[in-house]
Tab-separated table of C-alpha atoms and ligand atoms in Angstrom:
chain	number	residue	atom	x	y	z
G	1262	MET	CA	160.650	161.872	75.799
G	1263	PRO	CA	156.946	161.907	76.491
G	1264	GLN	CA	154.807	164.993	76.283
G	1265	ASP	CA	152.282	166.460	78.600
G	1266	ARG	CA	149.692	166.394	76.010
G	1267	HIS	CA	149.953	162.769	75.306
G	1268	TYR	CA	148.601	162.165	79.210
G	1269	ILE	CA	145.872	164.484	80.524
G	1270	ASN	CA	144.020	161.967	82.468
G	1271	CYS	CA	144.592	158.733	83.992
G	1272	ASN	CA	142.864	156.725	81.444
G	1273	ASP	CA	145.559	157.792	78.949
G	1274	PHE	CA	148.247	155.652	81.040
G	1275	GLN	CA	145.935	152.742	80.953
G	1276	ARG	CA	145.955	152.766	76.992
G	1277	ALA	CA	149.694	153.470	77.000
G	1278	ALA	CA	150.529	150.562	79.443
G	1279	ARG	CA	148.395	148.090	77.364
G	1280	ARG	CA	150.624	149.310	74.271
G	1281	ARG	CA	153.774	148.517	76.176
G	1282	LEU	CA	152.978	145.287	78.387
G	1283	PRO	CA	152.504	141.722	77.322
G	1284	LYS	CA	148.691	141.056	77.306
G	1285	ILE	CA	149.242	138.503	80.409
G	1286	PHE	CA	150.309	141.411	82.560
G	1287	ALA	CA	148.059	144.024	81.061
G	1288	ASP	CA	144.993	141.684	81.516
G	1289	TYR	CA	146.431	140.740	85.050
G	1290	ILE	CA	146.295	144.537	86.068
G	1291	ASP	CA	143.133	145.391	84.440
G	1292	GLY	CA	140.993	142.654	85.222
G	1293	GLY	CA	138.259	141.949	87.829
G	1294	ALA	CA	136.425	138.804	89.259
G	1295	PHE	CA	134.242	136.734	87.189
G	1296	SER	CA	131.670	139.042	85.094
G	1297	GLU	CA	133.629	142.108	86.517
G	1298	THR	CA	130.379	143.658	87.948
G	1299	THR	CA	132.149	144.922	91.066
G	1300	LEU	CA	134.858	146.365	88.837
G	1301	ALA	CA	132.231	148.388	86.920
G	1302	ARG	CA	129.860	149.228	89.824
G	1303	ASN	CA	133.013	150.799	91.617
G	1304	ARG	CA	133.185	153.380	88.822
G	1305	THR	CA	129.358	154.049	87.891
G	1306	ASP	CA	128.489	154.587	91.419
G	1307	PHE	CA	130.530	157.634	91.634
G	1308	ASP	CA	127.681	158.946	89.526
G	1309	ARG	CA	125.296	158.745	92.357
G	1310	TYR	CA	126.655	161.743	93.855
G	1311	ALA	CA	126.702	165.274	92.615
G	1312	LEU	CA	128.934	168.065	93.931
G	1313	ARG	CA	127.565	171.314	95.302
G	1314	GLN	CA	129.007	174.607	93.671
G	1315	ARG	CA	129.289	177.714	95.899
G	1316	VAL	CA	130.536	180.933	94.258
G	1317	LEU	CA	132.069	184.348	95.045
G	1318	ARG	CA	134.341	183.141	97.794
G	1319	ASN	CA	137.533	184.876	96.918
G	1320	LEU	CA	139.686	181.883	96.585
G	1321	VAL	CA	143.327	182.374	95.595
G	1322	GLU	CA	145.008	179.179	97.068
G	1323	ALA	CA	143.980	175.657	97.895
G	1324	ASP	CA	145.523	173.774	100.589
G	1325	LEU	CA	145.433	169.874	99.706
G	1326	SER	CA	147.119	168.713	102.890
G	1327	THR	CA	145.422	166.297	105.209
G	1328	THR	CA	146.233	164.007	107.984
G	1329	TYR	CA	146.276	160.391	107.863
G	1330	LEU	CA	148.766	157.379	108.848
G	1331	GLY	CA	149.686	159.454	111.782
G	1332	ARG	CA	151.125	162.378	109.750
G	1333	ILE	CA	150.313	165.560	107.918
G	1334	GLN	CA	150.390	164.448	104.200
G	1335	ALA	CA	150.716	166.931	101.257
G	1336	LEU	CA	147.864	165.059	99.257
G	1337	PRO	CA	144.659	163.058	99.932
G	1338	PHE	CA	145.708	160.100	97.885
G	1339	PHE	CA	148.741	157.848	97.622
G	1340	PRO	CA	149.768	154.466	95.737
G	1341	GLY	CA	148.384	151.537	97.187
G	1342	PRO	CA	150.007	148.031	97.195
G	1343	VAL	CA	150.179	146.238	93.778
G	1344	GLY	CA	152.130	143.088	93.446
G	1345	PHE	CA	154.649	142.448	91.008
G	1346	MET	CA	155.158	146.201	90.199
G	1347	GLY	CA	158.655	145.745	89.009
G	1348	LEU	CA	157.526	143.288	86.482
G	1349	TYR	CA	155.642	145.858	84.684
G	1350	ARG	CA	158.680	148.174	84.641
G	1351	ARG	CA	162.213	147.394	85.827
G	1352	ASP	CA	162.334	148.623	89.622
G	1353	GLY	CA	158.727	149.923	89.171
G	1354	ASP	CA	158.061	149.633	92.933
G	1355	GLN	CA	161.031	151.921	93.616
G	1356	LEU	CA	159.997	154.338	91.030
G	1357	VAL	CA	156.541	154.654	92.495
G	1358	GLY	CA	157.781	154.794	95.947
G	1359	LEU	CA	160.204	157.656	95.225
G	1360	SER	CA	157.758	159.726	93.399
G	1361	ALA	CA	155.367	159.181	96.263
G	1362	ARG	CA	157.901	160.469	98.702
G	1363	ARG	CA	158.822	163.433	96.285
G	1364	HIS	CA	155.020	164.502	96.560
G	1365	GLY	CA	154.859	164.335	100.214
G	1366	VAL	CA	152.478	161.049	100.533
G	1367	PRO	CA	153.024	157.325	101.861
G	1368	PHE	CA	153.504	154.508	99.477
G	1369	GLY	CA	151.903	150.930	100.152
G	1370	LEU	CA	154.408	148.243	99.466
G	1371	SER	CA	153.061	144.820	98.333
G	1372	THR	CA	154.138	141.568	100.152
G	1373	PHE	CA	154.612	140.487	96.336
G	1374	SER	CA	156.783	143.272	95.449
G	1375	ILE	CA	160.008	142.818	93.347
G	1376	LYS	CA	162.127	144.925	95.369
G	1377	GLY	CA	161.562	144.065	99.049
G	1378	VAL	CA	161.179	145.886	102.231
G	1379	SER	CA	164.752	145.805	103.251
G	1380	SER	CA	166.061	147.350	99.993
G	1381	LEU	CA	163.398	150.105	99.688
G	1382	ALA	CA	163.009	151.313	103.314
G	1383	PRO	CA	166.454	153.208	103.236
G	1384	GLN	CA	165.233	155.221	100.362
G	1385	LEU	CA	161.641	155.755	101.527
G	1386	GLY	CA	161.919	156.130	105.220
G	1387	GLU	CA	158.571	156.648	106.974
G	1388	THR	CA	156.855	156.981	104.010
G	1389	LEU	CA	156.766	153.076	103.343
G	1390	ALA	CA	153.910	151.164	104.564
G	1391	PHE	CA	154.210	147.378	104.242
G	1392	GLN	CA	151.317	145.378	103.018
G	1393	LEU	CA	151.136	142.151	104.587
G	1394	TYR	CA	149.475	138.916	103.239
G	1395	LEU	CA	149.577	136.416	106.212
G	1396	ASP	CA	151.203	132.957	104.771
G	1397	ARG	CA	149.938	129.679	105.905
G	1398	ASP	CA	153.489	129.120	107.639
G	1399	PRO	CA	153.568	131.051	110.830
G	1400	GLU	CA	157.667	131.084	110.398
G	1401	VAL	CA	157.276	132.858	107.090
G	1402	ASN	CA	155.010	135.432	108.852
G	1403	ALA	CA	157.640	136.174	111.477
G	1404	GLY	CA	160.175	136.629	108.835
G	1405	TYR	CA	158.150	139.251	107.269
G	1406	LEU	CA	157.638	140.974	110.679
G	1407	GLU	CA	161.220	140.722	111.306
G	1408	ALA	CA	161.953	142.241	108.071
G	1409	CYS	CA	159.769	145.219	108.722
G	1410	ARG	CA	161.064	145.749	112.296
G	1411	HIS	CA	164.620	145.706	110.949
G	1412	ALA	CA	163.879	148.136	108.085
G	1413	GLY	CA	161.946	150.688	110.618
G	1414	VAL	CA	158.752	150.375	109.000
G	1415	GLU	CA	155.946	152.331	111.318
G	1416	THR	CA	152.875	150.991	109.404
G	1417	ILE	CA	151.283	147.736	108.133
G	1418	PHE	CA	148.478	147.081	106.072
G	1419	LEU	CA	146.981	143.712	106.765
G	1420	THR	CA	145.249	142.544	103.641
G	1421	VAL	CA	142.058	140.418	104.657
G	1422	ASP	CA	139.992	140.104	101.678
G	1423	THR	CA	142.010	137.381	99.797
G	1424	ALA	CA	141.974	134.302	101.934
G	1425	ILE	CA	139.664	132.715	99.469
G	1426	THR	CA	140.978	133.503	95.824
G	1427	SER	CA	138.577	134.571	93.344
G	1428	VAL	CA	138.630	133.605	89.857
G	1429	ARG	CA	139.785	136.360	87.167
G	1430	GLU	CA	138.883	134.889	83.845
G	1431	ARG	CA	141.314	136.936	81.925
G	1432	ASP	CA	143.982	135.446	84.039
G	1433	VAL	CA	142.635	132.068	83.756
G	1434	ARG	CA	142.734	132.166	79.842
G	1435	ASN	CA	146.283	133.897	79.719
G	1436	GLN	CA	147.397	131.001	82.162
G	1437	PHE	CA	148.744	133.732	84.581
G	1438	ARG	CA	149.516	131.929	87.880
G	1439	SER	CA	149.530	128.659	86.221
G	1440	VAL	CA	152.614	128.877	83.825
G	1441	SER	CA	155.917	128.885	85.840
G	1442	HIS	CA	158.017	129.196	82.657
G	1443	ILE	CA	158.264	131.185	79.278
G	1444	THR	CA	155.956	128.882	76.910
G	1445	PRO	CA	155.973	129.497	73.251
G	1446	ALA	CA	152.572	131.233	73.431
G	1447	LEU	CA	154.161	133.630	75.967
G	1448	ALA	CA	157.285	133.947	74.125
G	1449	LEU	CA	154.863	135.209	71.076
G	1450	GLN	CA	153.150	137.816	73.503
G	1451	PHE	CA	156.734	138.882	74.541
G	1452	MET	CA	157.860	139.445	70.990
G	1453	ARG	CA	154.527	141.656	70.179
G	1454	ARG	CA	155.764	143.933	72.968
G	1455	PRO	CA	159.402	144.662	72.078
G	1456	ARG	CA	159.919	147.687	74.418
G	1457	TRP	CA	158.988	145.533	77.532
G	1458	SER	CA	160.892	142.339	76.014
G	1459	ILE	CA	164.152	144.078	75.551
G	1460	ASP	CA	164.553	144.515	79.253
G	1461	LEU	CA	163.924	141.068	80.041
G	1462	LEU	CA	166.464	139.788	77.392
G	1463	ARG	CA	169.051	142.333	78.800
G	1464	ASN	CA	168.165	141.833	82.856
G	1465	GLY	CA	166.415	138.505	83.075
G	1466	MET	CA	163.163	137.738	84.802
G	1467	PRO	CA	162.829	139.552	88.127
G	1468	GLY	CA	162.075	137.627	91.416
G	1469	VAL	CA	160.101	138.631	94.499
G	1470	GLU	CA	163.058	139.742	96.904
G	1471	LEU	CA	161.224	138.771	100.085
G	1472	VAL	CA	161.158	135.048	99.086
G	1473	ASN	CA	164.097	134.963	96.697
G	1474	ASP	CA	166.088	132.742	98.943
G	1475	ARG	CA	163.266	130.476	99.590
G	1476	PRO	CA	163.379	127.797	96.739
G	1477	GLU	CA	160.010	126.434	97.971
G	1478	PHE	CA	158.556	129.539	96.378
G	1479	GLY	CA	159.923	128.859	93.078
G	1480	ARG	CA	162.475	130.960	90.903
G	1481	GLY	CA	161.474	134.185	89.221
G	1482	ALA	CA	158.274	136.202	89.427
G	1483	LEU	CA	156.078	134.047	87.151
G	1484	ALA	CA	156.725	130.767	89.248
G	1485	GLN	CA	156.608	132.708	92.544
G	1486	ALA	CA	153.326	134.326	91.273
G	1487	ALA	CA	151.823	130.911	91.278
G	1488	ASN	CA	153.001	129.586	94.531
G	1489	LEU	CA	152.593	132.904	96.457
G	1490	SER	CA	148.988	132.989	96.251
G	1491	ALA	CA	148.622	129.400	96.877
G	1492	ARG	CA	150.312	129.537	100.148
G	1493	LEU	CA	148.059	132.455	101.424
G	1494	ASP	CA	146.456	131.659	104.777
G	1495	LYS	CA	142.962	130.383	104.239
G	1496	ASP	CA	142.105	130.271	107.754
G	1497	LEU	CA	142.396	133.803	108.224
G	1498	THR	CA	140.138	134.744	111.485
G	1499	TRP	CA	139.911	137.800	113.772
G	1500	ASP	CA	141.817	135.838	116.350
G	1501	LYS	CA	144.750	136.086	114.093
G	1502	VAL	CA	144.190	139.713	113.500
G	1503	LYS	CA	144.379	140.263	117.526
G	1504	ALA	CA	147.359	137.719	117.574
G	1505	LEU	CA	149.030	140.265	115.056
G	1506	ARG	CA	148.133	143.099	117.010
G	1507	ASP	CA	149.819	141.816	120.026
G	1508	LEU	CA	153.235	141.022	118.210
G	1509	TRP	CA	153.316	144.435	116.000
G	1510	PRO	CA	153.902	147.359	117.937
G	1511	GLY	CA	153.712	149.612	115.090
G	1512	ARG	CA	150.554	151.056	113.543
G	1513	LEU	CA	148.189	148.331	111.900
G	1514	VAL	CA	145.717	149.233	109.204
G	1515	ILE	CA	143.266	146.479	107.967
G	1516	LYS	CA	142.681	146.645	104.240
G	1517	GLY	CA	139.748	144.897	102.681
G	1518	ILE	CA	136.773	145.813	104.723
G	1519	SER	CA	133.373	146.133	102.908
G	1520	ASP	CA	130.861	146.167	105.759
G	1521	PRO	CA	130.068	148.339	108.745
G	1522	ARG	CA	129.909	145.378	110.971
G	1523	ASP	CA	133.469	144.286	110.041
G	1524	ALA	CA	134.458	147.893	110.519
G	1525	ALA	CA	133.387	147.880	114.164
G	1526	ILE	CA	135.141	144.286	114.667
G	1527	ALA	CA	138.448	145.754	113.256
G	1528	ARG	CA	138.173	148.647	115.790
G	1529	SER	CA	137.621	146.498	118.647
G	1530	SER	CA	140.424	144.504	117.659
G	1531	GLY	CA	142.912	146.917	118.192
G	1532	ALA	CA	143.269	148.384	114.501
G	1533	ASP	CA	144.432	151.984	114.223
G	1534	GLY	CA	142.498	152.482	110.785
G	1535	ILE	CA	141.075	150.498	107.877
G	1536	ILE	CA	140.849	150.698	104.317
G	1537	ILE	CA	137.536	149.968	102.642
G	1538	SER	CA	138.422	147.983	99.880
G	1539	ASN	CA	136.996	145.460	97.366
G	1540	HIS	CA	140.484	144.796	95.960
G	1541	GLY	CA	139.676	146.768	92.794
G	1542	GLY	CA	136.717	144.593	92.067
G	1543	ARG	CA	138.961	141.508	91.893
G	1544	GLN	CA	137.484	139.203	94.781
G	1545	LEU	CA	133.730	139.241	95.298
G	1546	ASP	CA	131.892	139.871	92.045
G	1547	HIS	CA	128.643	141.524	92.447
G	1548	GLY	CA	129.717	143.280	95.573
G	1549	CYS	CA	128.958	146.796	96.606
G	1550	SER	CA	131.131	149.783	95.252
G	1551	THR	CA	133.408	151.228	97.989
G	1552	ILE	CA	132.170	154.677	97.548
G	1553	SER	CA	128.816	153.468	98.558
G	1554	LEU	CA	130.190	152.213	101.571
G	1555	VAL	CA	132.213	155.242	103.028
G	1556	ARG	CA	129.372	156.910	104.603
G	1557	PRO	CA	127.819	153.958	106.549
G	1558	ILE	CA	131.363	152.807	107.633
G	1559	ARG	CA	132.407	156.193	108.806
G	1560	GLU	CA	129.164	156.137	110.934
G	1561	ALA	CA	130.039	152.581	112.422
G	1562	LEU	CA	133.639	153.831	113.377
G	1563	GLY	CA	132.913	157.216	114.708
G	1564	PRO	CA	134.798	160.453	113.824
G	1565	ASP	CA	138.210	159.797	114.999
G	1566	MET	CA	139.417	156.403	113.612
G	1567	GLU	CA	141.519	156.513	110.465
G	1568	LEU	CA	139.491	155.653	107.275
G	1569	MET	CA	140.858	155.103	103.901
G	1570	VAL	CA	139.334	153.745	100.667
G	1571	ASP	CA	140.235	152.295	97.490
G	1572	SER	CA	138.930	150.587	94.443
G	1573	GLY	CA	138.090	152.356	91.139
G	1574	PHE	CA	139.218	155.882	91.916
G	1575	ARG	CA	140.528	157.667	88.728
G	1576	ARG	CA	139.468	161.287	88.967
G	1577	GLY	CA	140.094	164.071	91.423
G	1578	THR	CA	136.166	164.386	91.748
G	1579	ASP	CA	136.240	160.766	92.920
G	1580	ILE	CA	138.725	161.692	95.850
G	1581	ILE	CA	136.654	164.726	96.621
G	1582	LYS	CA	133.446	162.769	96.910
G	1583	ALA	CA	135.282	160.271	99.288
G	1584	VAL	CA	136.692	162.786	101.389
G	1585	ALA	CA	133.171	164.493	101.604
G	1586	LEU	CA	131.583	161.212	102.701
G	1587	GLY	CA	134.138	160.656	105.509
G	1588	ALA	CA	137.512	159.312	104.366
G	1589	ASP	CA	140.661	160.465	105.429
G	1590	ALA	CA	142.592	159.310	102.395
G	1591	VAL	CA	142.290	157.517	98.978
G	1592	LEU	CA	144.605	154.493	97.856
G	1593	MET	CA	145.050	153.959	93.943
G	1594	GLY	CA	146.260	150.685	92.620
G	1595	ARG	CA	145.984	150.301	88.898
G	1596	PRO	CA	146.720	153.998	87.912
G	1597	PHE	CA	150.110	153.898	89.574
G	1598	ALA	CA	150.858	150.438	87.912
G	1599	TRP	CA	149.616	151.871	84.157
G	1600	ALA	CA	151.762	155.148	84.987
G	1601	VAL	CA	154.811	153.283	85.879
G	1602	ALA	CA	154.486	150.809	83.071
G	1603	ALA	CA	153.750	153.367	80.411
G	1604	GLU	CA	156.269	155.841	81.316
G	1605	GLY	CA	158.481	155.192	84.400
G	1606	ALA	CA	159.189	157.987	86.846
G	1607	TRP	CA	157.970	160.684	84.580
G	1608	GLY	CA	154.419	158.794	84.219
G	1609	VAL	CA	154.150	158.710	88.073
G	1610	ASP	CA	155.162	162.199	88.555
G	1611	ARG	CA	152.954	163.262	86.010
G	1612	LEU	CA	150.016	161.174	87.324
G	1613	PHE	CA	150.570	162.979	90.550
G	1614	THR	CA	150.391	166.206	89.061
G	1615	LEU	CA	147.429	165.832	87.108
G	1616	LEU	CA	145.415	164.309	90.014
G	1617	ALA	CA	146.386	167.060	92.447
G	1618	ASP	CA	145.297	169.611	89.850
G	1619	GLU	CA	141.899	167.895	89.176
G	1620	ILE	CA	141.384	167.975	93.105
G	1621	ARG	CA	142.384	171.614	93.476
G	1622	ILE	CA	140.151	172.708	90.828
G	1623	THR	CA	137.279	170.811	92.050
G	1624	LEU	CA	137.638	172.131	95.491
G	1625	GLN	CA	137.793	175.741	94.467
G	1626	LEU	CA	134.899	175.231	92.260
G	1627	MET	CA	133.202	173.956	95.105
G	1628	GLY	CA	133.845	177.258	96.971
G	1629	MET	CA	136.668	175.879	99.400
G	1630	SER	CA	139.988	176.569	100.019
G	1631	SER	CA	141.164	173.691	101.990
G	1632	LEU	CA	140.454	169.969	102.337
G	1633	ALA	CA	140.382	170.438	105.961
G	1634	GLU	CA	137.011	172.744	105.151
G	1635	LEU	CA	135.636	169.756	102.841
G	1636	LYS	CA	136.278	167.222	105.824
G	1637	ALA	CA	134.583	169.511	108.541
G	1638	ALA	CA	131.508	170.526	106.158
G	1639	PRO	CA	128.280	168.458	106.752
G	1640	VAL	CA	127.866	166.000	103.940
G	1641	GLN	CA	124.633	167.474	102.467
G	1642	ASP	CA	126.245	170.890	102.382
G	1643	VAL	CA	128.880	169.597	99.829
G	1644	LEU	CA	127.263	166.733	97.931
G	1645	ARG	CA	123.792	165.805	96.660
G	1646	HIS	CA	123.021	162.087	96.793
G	1647	LEU	CA	121.046	161.576	93.438
G	1648	PRO	CA	117.934	159.424	93.597
G	1649	ASP	CA	118.273	155.967	92.269
I	1252	FMN	C1	147.819	144.052	89.417
I	1252	FMN	C2	147.109	144.265	90.991
I	1252	FMN	C3	147.872	143.672	92.031
I	1252	FMN	C4	147.651	143.849	93.366
I	1252	FMN	N1	148.181	143.327	94.387
I	1252	FMN	C5	147.843	143.574	95.641
I	1252	FMN	C6	148.738	143.076	96.558
I	1252	FMN	O1	149.746	142.426	96.502
I	1252	FMN	N2	148.196	143.304	98.094
I	1252	FMN	C7	147.178	144.048	98.268
I	1252	FMN	O2	146.815	144.315	99.414
I	1252	FMN	N3	146.413	144.436	97.225
I	1252	FMN	C8	146.793	144.250	96.008
I	1252	FMN	N4	146.031	144.875	94.961
I	1252	FMN	C9	144.827	145.645	95.372
I	1252	FMN	C10	145.180	146.891	95.402
I	1252	FMN	O3	145.997	147.197	96.605
I	1252	FMN	C11	143.929	148.087	95.585
I	1252	FMN	O4	143.140	147.609	96.621
I	1252	FMN	C12	143.057	147.923	94.170
I	1252	FMN	O5	143.963	147.866	93.196
I	1252	FMN	C13	142.322	149.323	94.144
I	1252	FMN	O6	141.564	149.410	93.041
I	1252	FMN	P1	141.927	150.317	91.874
I	1252	FMN	O7	142.960	149.410	91.195
I	1252	FMN	O8	140.904	150.371	91.101
I	1252	FMN	O9	142.385	151.482	92.346
I	1252	FMN	C14	146.285	144.574	93.633
I	1252	FMN	C15	145.561	145.086	92.640
I	1252	FMN	C16	146.016	144.943	91.239
I	1252	FMN	C17	145.222	145.696	90.089
């Protein structure tokens, strides 16, 4: 049984996940594009903002609830879509989704998830948001939308930053997305990680439920991973976003915006919200950190449209900074993948507890008793932008 003292912050889960997962998967999770400059900048740019401390304000409780995706949510952060979560831990998508529900927040389910929307929607209800990658075949997309409608999904996150696939050099070296079966080199990696491999031997290689009955995508997650991303619609344009808007009556959120001009187009295309994201530094190398984009994009959108952000968030202080700069909520990708890979449901629950505690302590030390107060405060009252 894992002990609380072994996991005192998010990075402890990364180390533990690397100890449990074969290198090909650990590197797939951790890696960024080319020289991984955006990946690093997503972290270092948090240091450009300092938090202001106010004292003697008689704070007993802190209310961390806030409104986004059309509801009051218990916490200002939630697990974003991460492909193949059920490969890192059997039923990983489900374990993360159920923990999110227990903590009163949504869960972003990837198009490339092992358990599909039809299996998870009955358990997760309105907390499930489906992340959509448009396939180049409109019939496949119609099938995805139909599955969402049938399952009662309220929100779709349309990911728009992957029409061009970048190069993650760790994946090239490990042949992720080019091996479709277990090669001798892969078998060796698996043998070095017996805790993960025993499950594979017992239960077999899982497949992506949404395409399991489509032989053209291949069999099992390794083959499907190679085919799924090759099939993404490279000709993704704002016209297709508008067409989706006409087809999808629910909430439509555009994920992968990194420029105030695109944020404004998303708004005029009928999106209900946007997610500022550089895909966790996995796409454009030498791009901007997402924390540096929150304020300019909030200014471009105005105060009312829902604004979320991800990429590089690891600490309660990071989340507080995003909210202070104008975000409604933060998504986290890798931290939840690490937590579920390392310790299953216990790990995900522990990660929620640690981050919620970090947020509460930070907010109270800043002299505030609710996130609503932080959101309403003029940014210069709560943050100092440090000189470059
Ligand atoms: C292993 C992995 C798989 C991902 N798969 C998807 C996906 O299927 N769909 C998607 O929209 N984003 C995907 N993302 C991007 C995440 O949703 C999110 O934007 C990113 O992980 C945020 O950065 P963080 O990991 O630093 O929190 C993936 C990220 C990782 C690390």
